[in-house]
Amino acid sequence: MRWLIWKEFRLQRLVLAVGAVLLIAPYSIPIFSLLFNQPAQQVWRLASVMSLLLSIVTLALLGGNAIASERSDRSAEFLAYQPISRATIILHKLVLPLAALLVIWLPNTLIAGFTEGWHLKLLAAITVIQLAGFCALGVAWLVSCFQGSPTFAAASGIVAPFAVAGLVNLVIYLAGLPLVPAYAISFAIVAPIVGLTGFVGGTRYYVRRVEP
Amino acid sequence: MTWLLWKEYRLQRLILAVGALVLVMPYGFPVRALLIDSPGAGQTSLASFTSTILSIVILALLGGNAFAGERADRSAEFQAYQPIPRWAIVLSKLPLPLLTALIFWGMNLAIFSQCVETHFQAYPREWMIRFMVLGSCAFAVAWLVSVLQSSVTFAVGAGMAAPIVILPLVALTGWLISADLDQWTGNVWAFACLAVSVLSFTIGTWHYLQRVEP
């Protein structure tokens, strides 16, 4: 089924190009610090955290574009007539976003860890950003499965981590809990649940849906 | 013209709904602080700062969806057959993004100025202005890419990436002329983004006026 992966690459190649720019551009800051002979250790950490933050946009664009864009360019109907099961199609659609997750998360985490040291505060910050990215990807994926506008799907993905953060904040307030320890922990629990629910719900819906 | 505006509203309504959410959401924290004890000026100014940064995303979405969205849903061809001049179509596409920018920036700047004047100095006012310029750059580049092709996602992505791509170019120029990096980058980044936004918007509009759909 290599052609399905090739088709996905062709569908997402422009988004992947944008993602590559968003991944690399923040590292221009430490590189210029090196050129100016300034201490660059803290700037490397800043660059990796910035790159991780920008990856939320990349992941939302990838998730939002995955299925809705095939409806908008009318290739979804063509694909539906091919002798391939919908489960196979969606499994191949998962390859690119998951590969992107790995390519974005791994180097950024390693760079932040090796330049700043593996202390708990840094790991917690990185984990929260990564979970926000996963949540964005899952929600964009879900909305992309449901309708034909990749823009709205991507926008929903981008806004999802903020909406989760707001709701967690509200629940903590209503429960009367102290904000500081409860907030990060609750977000770290709720964000991946929302992301995973988006993935599972969207995939299940896609497998059952009759195009368009 | 009214129906063109209505069509634009229908095309962009989902993004506008997301925008409304993004505008209001960061203020959840200061509202919470207000309900519990006292409103922290720090939290309020941070909220207006965050809301302004998020406006970059919304403006890129609006710019990217403006033309490519119509090509993707095939309404561009239908519209091209109507007896409407293309300048009228372009003009009808402007009020919504302008209104969105005005609401986002007006509200956030008003709240931010209030906070800075009373207690809080951590987030300099010029950075608010710079983020507004970055927002207009994201919108204009997304607008240009949206005019040139039909992938909304790419247009939006290009718009969002534009200010981030300009930053290293500005820093490189600063390095080449041996300028003070911090000062140079802070000032020139915003000017470069402003120049790119004017250029992108002009080229995009000009190309759309000349183009024959699809």
Tab-separated table of N, CA, C and O in Angstrom, chain A residues 14-15 17-18 21-22 25-26 28-29 32-33 35-36 38 50 54 57 61-62 64-65 69 71-74 147 149-152 154-156 158-159 162-166 169-170 172-173 176-179 183, chain B residues 14-15 17-18 21-22 25 28-29 32 35-36 43 50 54 57-58 61 64-65 69 71-74 149 151-154 156-158 160-161 164-165 167-169 171-176 178-182:
chain	number	residue	atom	x	y	z
A	14	LEU	N	2.644	20.470	1.261
A	14	LEU	CA	2.775	21.904	1.514
A	14	LEU	C	2.721	22.185	3.021
A	14	LEU	O	3.452	23.027	3.532
A	15	VAL	N	1.843	21.447	3.696
A	15	VAL	CA	1.754	21.605	5.153
A	15	VAL	C	3.056	21.128	5.813
A	15	VAL	O	3.541	21.742	6.765
A	17	ALA	N	5.970	21.260	4.471
A	17	ALA	CA	6.984	22.298	4.218
A	17	ALA	C	6.844	23.423	5.242
A	17	ALA	O	7.850	23.891	5.807
A	18	VAL	N	5.602	23.828	5.499
A	18	VAL	CA	5.356	24.869	6.518
A	18	VAL	C	5.838	24.367	7.879
A	18	VAL	O	6.493	25.092	8.640
A	21	VAL	N	9.544	24.568	8.281
A	21	VAL	CA	9.969	25.958	8.543
A	21	VAL	C	9.720	26.317	10.016
A	21	VAL	O	10.593	26.880	10.686
A	22	LEU	N	8.527	25.950	10.513
A	22	LEU	CA	8.192	26.262	11.909
A	22	LEU	C	9.087	25.493	12.882
A	22	LEU	O	9.363	25.959	13.989
A	25	ALA	N	12.952	27.308	12.104
A	25	ALA	CA	13.142	28.769	12.232
A	25	ALA	C	13.536	29.223	13.644
A	25	ALA	O	14.428	30.074	13.776
A	26	PRO	N	12.922	28.689	14.728
A	26	PRO	CA	13.324	29.175	16.063
A	26	PRO	C	14.803	28.945	16.376
A	26	PRO	O	15.372	29.657	17.189
A	28	SER	N	17.203	29.611	14.565
A	28	SER	CA	18.048	30.680	14.024
A	28	SER	C	18.565	31.570	15.163
A	28	SER	O	19.657	32.132	15.063
A	29	ILE	N	17.777	31.663	16.246
A	29	ILE	CA	18.169	32.551	17.358
A	29	ILE	C	19.462	32.062	18.023
A	29	ILE	O	20.419	32.818	18.125
A	32	PHE	N	22.450	32.512	15.664
A	32	PHE	CA	22.945	33.892	15.594
A	32	PHE	C	23.649	34.295	16.883
A	32	PHE	O	24.604	35.060	16.846
A	33	SER	N	23.182	33.739	17.998
A	33	SER	CA	23.886	34.013	19.259
A	33	SER	C	25.311	33.488	19.197
A	33	SER	O	26.237	34.112	19.698
A	35	LEU	N	27.038	33.163	16.452
A	35	LEU	CA	27.772	34.036	15.533
A	35	LEU	C	28.223	35.319	16.230
A	35	LEU	O	29.257	35.888	15.915
A	36	PHE	N	27.398	35.781	17.185
A	36	PHE	CA	27.727	37.003	17.926
A	36	PHE	C	28.586	36.723	19.158
A	36	PHE	O	28.798	37.606	19.984
A	38	GLN	N	27.819	35.123	21.809
A	38	GLN	CA	27.095	35.300	23.071
A	38	GLN	C	26.793	33.920	23.662
A	38	GLN	O	26.698	32.945	22.911
A	50	MET	N	10.105	27.104	21.867
A	50	MET	CA	9.377	27.839	20.827
A	50	MET	C	8.988	26.923	19.675
A	50	MET	O	7.871	26.965	19.161
A	54	LEU	N	5.263	26.076	18.383
A	54	LEU	CA	4.824	26.260	16.993
A	54	LEU	C	4.357	24.949	16.374
A	54	LEU	O	3.566	24.948	15.427
A	57	VAL	N	0.642	24.347	15.880
A	57	VAL	CA	0.043	24.812	14.618
A	57	VAL	C	0.235	23.760	13.524
A	57	VAL	O	-0.713	23.397	12.820
A	61	LEU	N	-2.701	21.707	11.582
A	61	LEU	CA	-2.841	21.793	10.115
A	61	LEU	C	-2.810	20.397	9.494
A	61	LEU	O	-3.595	20.092	8.592
A	62	LEU	N	-1.919	19.534	9.989
A	62	LEU	CA	-1.829	18.165	9.455
A	62	LEU	C	-3.124	17.387	9.722
A	62	LEU	O	-3.654	16.743	8.819
A	64	GLY	N	-6.112	18.628	10.435
A	64	GLY	CA	-7.256	19.248	9.756
A	64	GLY	C	-7.259	18.993	8.269
A	64	GLY	O	-8.316	18.881	7.642
A	65	ASN	N	-6.055	18.864	7.690
A	65	ASN	CA	-5.944	18.669	6.239
A	65	ASN	C	-6.134	17.209	5.840
A	65	ASN	O	-6.425	16.920	4.684
A	69	SER	N	-9.539	17.832	3.367
A	69	SER	CA	-9.017	18.363	2.101
A	69	SER	C	-9.328	17.419	0.941
A	69	SER	O	-9.453	17.866	-0.201
A	71	ARG	N	-12.102	15.854	0.678
A	71	ARG	CA	-13.488	16.172	0.304
A	71	ARG	C	-13.522	17.455	-0.508
A	71	ARG	O	-14.288	17.577	-1.450
A	72	SER	N	-12.689	18.448	-0.097
A	72	SER	CA	-12.741	19.729	-0.808
A	72	SER	C	-12.133	19.631	-2.208
A	72	SER	O	-12.580	20.321	-3.107
A	73	ASP	N	-11.119	18.752	-2.414
A	73	ASP	CA	-10.586	18.620	-3.792
A	73	ASP	C	-11.253	17.478	-4.559
A	73	ASP	O	-10.809	17.123	-5.665
A	74	ARG	N	-12.287	16.907	-3.991
A	74	ARG	CA	-13.140	15.877	-4.614
A	74	ARG	C	-12.421	14.546	-4.884
A	74	ARG	O	-12.938	13.720	-5.630
A	147	GLN	N	-16.421	16.938	8.520
A	147	GLN	CA	-16.883	17.888	7.511
A	147	GLN	C	-15.832	18.215	6.458
A	147	GLN	O	-14.761	17.629	6.461
A	149	SER	N	-14.407	21.294	5.429
A	149	SER	CA	-13.573	22.495	5.441
A	149	SER	C	-12.287	22.239	6.224
A	149	SER	O	-12.302	22.187	7.458
A	150	PRO	N	-11.138	22.094	5.535
A	150	PRO	CA	-9.890	21.886	6.268
A	150	PRO	C	-9.519	23.087	7.144
A	150	PRO	O	-8.857	22.928	8.171
A	151	THR	N	-9.959	24.270	6.713
A	151	THR	CA	-9.642	25.474	7.494
A	151	THR	C	-10.292	25.410	8.865
A	151	THR	O	-9.645	25.683	9.881
A	152	PHE	N	-11.573	25.081	8.882
A	152	PHE	CA	-12.266	25.020	10.165
A	152	PHE	C	-11.706	23.894	11.031
A	152	PHE	O	-11.565	24.047	12.256
A	154	ALA	N	-8.612	22.726	11.010
A	154	ALA	CA	-7.317	23.161	11.563
A	154	ALA	C	-7.518	24.205	12.656
A	154	ALA	O	-6.860	24.162	13.706
A	155	ALA	N	-8.456	25.127	12.422
A	155	ALA	CA	-8.725	26.168	13.427
A	155	ALA	C	-9.231	25.546	14.727
A	155	ALA	O	-8.831	25.959	15.825
A	156	SER	N	-10.107	24.538	14.602
A	156	SER	CA	-10.615	23.857	15.808
A	156	SER	C	-9.463	23.216	16.566
A	156	SER	O	-9.423	23.247	17.799
A	158	ILE	N	-6.282	24.154	16.544
A	158	ILE	CA	-5.424	25.163	17.178
A	158	ILE	C	-6.070	25.683	18.463
A	158	ILE	O	-5.411	25.908	19.468
A	159	VAL	N	-7.387	25.847	18.415
A	159	VAL	CA	-8.069	26.451	19.556
A	159	VAL	C	-8.330	25.426	20.677
A	159	VAL	O	-8.509	25.811	21.843
A	162	PHE	N	-6.405	25.537	24.059
A	162	PHE	CA	-6.784	26.730	24.835
A	162	PHE	C	-8.161	26.530	25.475
A	162	PHE	O	-8.390	26.938	26.600
A	163	ALA	N	-9.058	25.903	24.705
A	163	ALA	CA	-10.396	25.636	25.250
A	163	ALA	C	-10.309	24.665	26.419
A	163	ALA	O	-10.969	24.850	27.453
A	164	VAL	N	-9.462	23.634	26.271
A	164	VAL	CA	-9.280	22.662	27.362
A	164	VAL	C	-8.710	23.375	28.587
A	164	VAL	O	-9.186	23.167	29.714
A	165	ALA	N	-7.700	24.239	28.338
A	165	ALA	CA	-7.086	24.975	29.464
A	165	ALA	C	-8.131	25.833	30.182
A	165	ALA	O	-8.178	25.870	31.415
A	166	GLY	N	-8.991	26.495	29.401
A	166	GLY	CA	-10.044	27.335	29.988
A	166	GLY	C	-11.038	26.524	30.804
A	166	GLY	O	-11.414	26.913	31.911
A	169	ASN	N	-9.536	25.294	33.996
A	169	ASN	CA	-9.498	26.443	34.908
A	169	ASN	C	-10.849	26.649	35.598
A	169	ASN	O	-10.939	26.842	36.815
A	170	LEU	N	-11.924	26.551	34.786
A	170	LEU	CA	-13.280	26.744	35.314
A	170	LEU	C	-13.642	25.658	36.324
A	170	LEU	O	-14.187	25.948	37.401
A	172	ILE	N	-11.610	23.782	38.089
A	172	ILE	CA	-10.813	23.945	39.318
A	172	ILE	C	-11.419	25.040	40.198
A	172	ILE	O	-11.510	24.905	41.425
A	173	TYR	N	-11.874	26.100	39.535
A	173	TYR	CA	-12.499	27.192	40.294
A	173	TYR	C	-13.786	26.720	40.967
A	173	TYR	O	-14.011	26.992	42.150
A	176	GLY	N	-13.168	24.579	43.851
A	176	GLY	CA	-12.512	25.283	44.962
A	176	GLY	C	-11.109	24.786	45.274
A	176	GLY	O	-10.636	24.891	46.404
A	177	LEU	N	-10.436	24.230	44.250
A	177	LEU	CA	-9.067	23.715	44.449
A	177	LEU	C	-8.043	24.828	44.255
A	177	LEU	O	-8.298	25.795	43.546
A	178	PRO	N	-6.853	24.687	44.869
A	178	PRO	CA	-5.801	25.681	44.610
A	178	PRO	C	-5.289	25.543	43.176
A	178	PRO	O	-5.077	24.431	42.696
A	179	LEU	N	-5.096	26.702	42.515
A	179	LEU	CA	-4.794	26.702	41.080
A	179	LEU	C	-3.439	26.081	40.755
A	179	LEU	O	-3.318	25.304	39.817
A	183	TYR	N	-3.696	22.800	38.403
A	183	TYR	CA	-3.915	23.200	37.015
A	183	TYR	C	-3.110	22.363	36.022
A	183	TYR	O	-3.668	21.785	35.083
B	14	LEU	N	-17.310	30.082	10.297
B	14	LEU	CA	-16.738	29.130	11.247
B	14	LEU	C	-15.445	29.688	11.850
B	14	LEU	O	-15.186	29.528	13.044
B	15	ILE	N	-14.664	30.361	11.000
B	15	ILE	CA	-13.417	30.970	11.502
B	15	ILE	C	-13.752	32.098	12.464
B	15	ILE	O	-13.079	32.282	13.480
B	17	ALA	N	-16.317	32.252	14.385
B	17	ALA	CA	-16.734	31.639	15.653
B	17	ALA	C	-15.503	31.239	16.473
B	17	ALA	O	-15.440	31.493	17.685
B	18	VAL	N	-14.518	30.641	15.780
B	18	VAL	CA	-13.263	30.271	16.456
B	18	VAL	C	-12.572	31.535	16.979
B	18	VAL	O	-12.054	31.563	18.101
B	21	LEU	N	-14.013	32.834	20.157
B	21	LEU	CA	-13.566	31.993	21.273
B	21	LEU	C	-12.142	32.376	21.699
B	21	LEU	O	-11.842	32.507	22.893
B	22	VAL	N	-11.281	32.560	20.695
B	22	VAL	CA	-9.872	32.887	20.949
B	22	VAL	C	-9.735	34.267	21.587
B	22	VAL	O	-8.861	34.501	22.415
B	25	MET	N	-11.282	33.736	25.406
B	25	MET	CA	-10.754	32.688	26.289
B	25	MET	C	-9.605	33.106	27.211
B	25	MET	O	-9.629	32.774	28.392
B	28	GLY	N	-10.240	34.260	30.747
B	28	GLY	CA	-10.761	33.361	31.780
B	28	GLY	C	-9.983	33.458	33.083
B	28	GLY	O	-10.561	33.429	34.173
B	29	PHE	N	-8.661	33.594	32.961
B	29	PHE	CA	-7.820	33.640	34.172
B	29	PHE	C	-8.055	34.897	35.012
B	29	PHE	O	-8.291	34.786	36.214
B	32	ARG	N	-11.385	34.656	36.625
B	32	ARG	CA	-11.331	33.724	37.758
B	32	ARG	C	-10.727	34.426	38.980
B	32	ARG	O	-11.243	34.318	40.100
B	35	LEU	N	-13.152	36.650	40.574
B	35	LEU	CA	-14.181	35.948	41.345
B	35	LEU	C	-13.642	35.472	42.691
B	35	LEU	O	-14.355	35.443	43.679
B	36	ILE	N	-12.362	35.065	42.702
B	36	ILE	CA	-11.813	34.502	43.938
B	36	ILE	C	-11.369	35.601	44.910
B	36	ILE	O	-11.838	35.695	46.026
B	43	GLN	N	-2.262	39.364	35.432
B	43	GLN	CA	-3.034	38.365	34.696
B	43	GLN	C	-3.821	39.008	33.567
B	43	GLN	O	-3.951	38.439	32.489
B	50	THR	N	-1.778	37.578	25.308
B	50	THR	CA	-2.037	36.264	24.694
B	50	THR	C	-3.080	36.375	23.593
B	50	THR	O	-2.930	35.791	22.520
B	54	LEU	N	-2.716	35.405	19.677
B	54	LEU	CA	-3.609	34.445	19.018
B	54	LEU	C	-4.337	35.066	17.828
B	54	LEU	O	-4.783	34.356	16.924
B	57	VAL	N	-3.114	34.025	14.423
B	57	VAL	CA	-3.657	32.779	13.862
B	57	VAL	C	-4.979	33.055	13.143
B	57	VAL	O	-5.199	32.610	12.011
B	58	ILE	N	-5.847	33.810	13.799
B	58	ILE	CA	-7.179	34.077	13.228
B	58	ILE	C	-7.062	34.886	11.937
B	58	ILE	O	-7.748	34.604	10.949
B	61	LEU	N	-5.942	32.687	9.200
B	61	LEU	CA	-7.054	31.832	8.761
B	61	LEU	C	-7.996	32.605	7.836
B	61	LEU	O	-8.434	32.098	6.801
B	64	GLY	N	-6.152	33.308	4.484
B	64	GLY	CA	-5.958	32.081	3.707
B	64	GLY	C	-7.243	31.527	3.135
B	64	GLY	O	-7.248	30.911	2.063
B	65	ASN	N	-8.345	31.748	3.833
B	65	ASN	CA	-9.628	31.203	3.389
B	65	ASN	C	-10.308	32.106	2.357
B	65	ASN	O	-11.238	31.667	1.668
B	69	GLY	N	-10.547	29.305	-0.340
B	69	GLY	CA	-11.766	28.656	0.171
B	69	GLY	C	-12.837	28.584	-0.903
B	69	GLY	O	-13.559	27.588	-1.022
B	71	ARG	N	-12.218	28.582	-4.160
B	71	ARG	CA	-11.800	27.643	-5.215
B	71	ARG	C	-12.042	26.213	-4.740
B	71	ARG	O	-12.420	25.357	-5.526
B	72	ALA	N	-11.791	25.975	-3.440
B	72	ALA	CA	-11.957	24.617	-2.912
B	72	ALA	C	-13.420	24.179	-2.956
B	72	ALA	O	-13.705	23.034	-3.283
B	73	ASP	N	-14.352	25.104	-2.659
B	73	ASP	CA	-15.772	24.685	-2.687
B	73	ASP	C	-16.430	24.966	-4.042
B	73	ASP	O	-17.656	24.851	-4.179
B	74	ARG	N	-15.630	25.320	-5.044
B	74	ARG	CA	-16.068	25.513	-6.434
B	74	ARG	C	-17.031	26.686	-6.635
B	74	ARG	O	-17.671	26.789	-7.668
B	149	GLN	N	-3.193	30.182	-5.309
B	149	GLN	CA	-3.517	28.757	-5.449
B	149	GLN	C	-4.772	28.371	-4.675
B	149	GLN	O	-5.472	29.232	-4.161
B	151	SER	N	-5.134	25.693	-2.184
B	151	SER	CA	-5.096	24.956	-0.921
B	151	SER	C	-5.183	25.934	0.256
B	151	SER	O	-4.250	26.697	0.509
B	152	VAL	N	-6.304	25.879	0.943
B	152	VAL	CA	-6.516	26.799	2.070
B	152	VAL	C	-5.495	26.535	3.166
B	152	VAL	O	-4.917	27.464	3.749
B	153	THR	N	-5.255	25.251	3.420
B	153	THR	CA	-4.350	24.893	4.514
B	153	THR	C	-2.954	25.453	4.277
B	153	THR	O	-2.315	25.964	5.201
B	154	PHE	N	-2.478	25.352	3.030
B	154	PHE	CA	-1.149	25.872	2.727
B	154	PHE	C	-1.120	27.394	2.854
B	154	PHE	O	-0.144	27.960	3.368
B	156	VAL	N	-2.954	29.258	4.787
B	156	VAL	CA	-2.966	29.586	6.222
B	156	VAL	C	-1.589	29.313	6.838
B	156	VAL	O	-1.040	30.143	7.576
B	157	GLY	N	-1.028	28.155	6.513
B	157	GLY	CA	0.292	27.797	7.042
B	157	GLY	C	1.360	28.791	6.619
B	157	GLY	O	2.200	29.199	7.432
B	158	ALA	N	1.312	29.202	5.343
B	158	ALA	CA	2.295	30.174	4.848
B	158	ALA	C	2.152	31.501	5.589
B	158	ALA	O	3.155	32.135	5.949
B	160	MET	N	1.012	31.968	8.640
B	160	MET	CA	1.498	31.850	10.024
B	160	MET	C	3.017	31.755	10.076
B	160	MET	O	3.654	32.228	11.018
B	161	ALA	N	3.603	31.112	9.046
B	161	ALA	CA	5.056	30.925	9.053
B	161	ALA	C	5.801	32.200	8.663
B	161	ALA	O	6.966	32.368	9.045
B	164	ILE	N	7.733	34.275	11.189
B	164	ILE	CA	8.806	33.481	11.797
B	164	ILE	C	9.968	33.304	10.821
B	164	ILE	O	11.111	33.173	11.223
B	165	VAL	N	9.649	33.304	9.507
B	165	VAL	CA	10.705	33.201	8.500
B	165	VAL	C	11.448	34.535	8.371
B	165	VAL	O	12.661	34.556	8.140
B	167	LEU	N	12.071	36.651	10.724
B	167	LEU	CA	12.947	36.892	11.881
B	167	LEU	C	14.422	36.522	11.630
B	167	LEU	O	15.305	37.372	11.807
B	168	PRO	N	14.724	35.270	11.193
B	168	PRO	CA	16.145	34.962	10.963
B	168	PRO	C	16.767	35.791	9.849
B	168	PRO	O	17.968	36.078	9.901
B	169	LEU	N	15.951	36.174	8.852
B	169	LEU	CA	16.489	37.002	7.767
B	169	LEU	C	16.915	38.368	8.295
B	169	LEU	O	17.969	38.895	7.929
B	171	ALA	N	17.715	38.974	11.440
B	171	ALA	CA	18.885	38.755	12.306
B	171	ALA	C	20.152	38.591	11.477
B	171	ALA	O	21.214	39.099	11.835
B	172	LEU	N	20.021	37.907	10.327
B	172	LEU	CA	21.175	37.707	9.444
B	172	LEU	C	21.682	39.053	8.914
B	172	LEU	O	22.896	39.309	8.897
B	173	THR	N	20.731	39.911	8.520
B	173	THR	CA	21.116	41.239	8.033
B	173	THR	C	21.834	42.014	9.135
B	173	THR	O	22.847	42.671	8.887
B	174	GLY	N	21.292	41.907	10.353
B	174	GLY	CA	21.910	42.589	11.491
B	174	GLY	C	23.333	42.103	11.734
B	174	GLY	O	24.235	42.885	12.021
B	175	TRP	N	23.503	40.788	11.581
B	175	TRP	CA	24.835	40.196	11.775
B	175	TRP	C	25.802	40.687	10.696
B	175	TRP	O	26.957	41.016	10.980
B	176	LEU	N	25.289	40.768	9.454
B	176	LEU	CA	26.153	41.191	8.343
B	176	LEU	C	26.625	42.638	8.488
B	176	LEU	O	27.741	42.974	8.105
B	178	SER	N	26.883	44.095	11.400
B	178	SER	CA	27.436	44.177	12.767
B	178	SER	C	26.624	45.096	13.683
B	178	SER	O	27.181	45.925	14.411
B	179	ALA	N	25.310	44.953	13.643
B	179	ALA	CA	24.451	45.773	14.509
B	179	ALA	C	24.264	45.081	15.861
B	179	ALA	O	24.585	43.899	16.010
B	180	ASP	N	23.750	45.834	16.844
B	180	ASP	CA	23.420	45.245	18.142
B	180	ASP	C	22.186	44.346	17.944
B	180	ASP	O	21.112	44.848	17.578
B	181	LEU	N	22.355	43.039	18.182
B	181	LEU	CA	21.342	42.055	17.763
B	181	LEU	C	19.963	42.319	18.356
B	181	LEU	O	18.958	42.329	17.651
B	182	ASP	N	19.908	42.549	19.682
B	182	ASP	CA	18.610	42.707	20.349
B	182	ASP	C	17.837	43.903	19.799
B	182	ASP	O	16.667	43.793	19.435
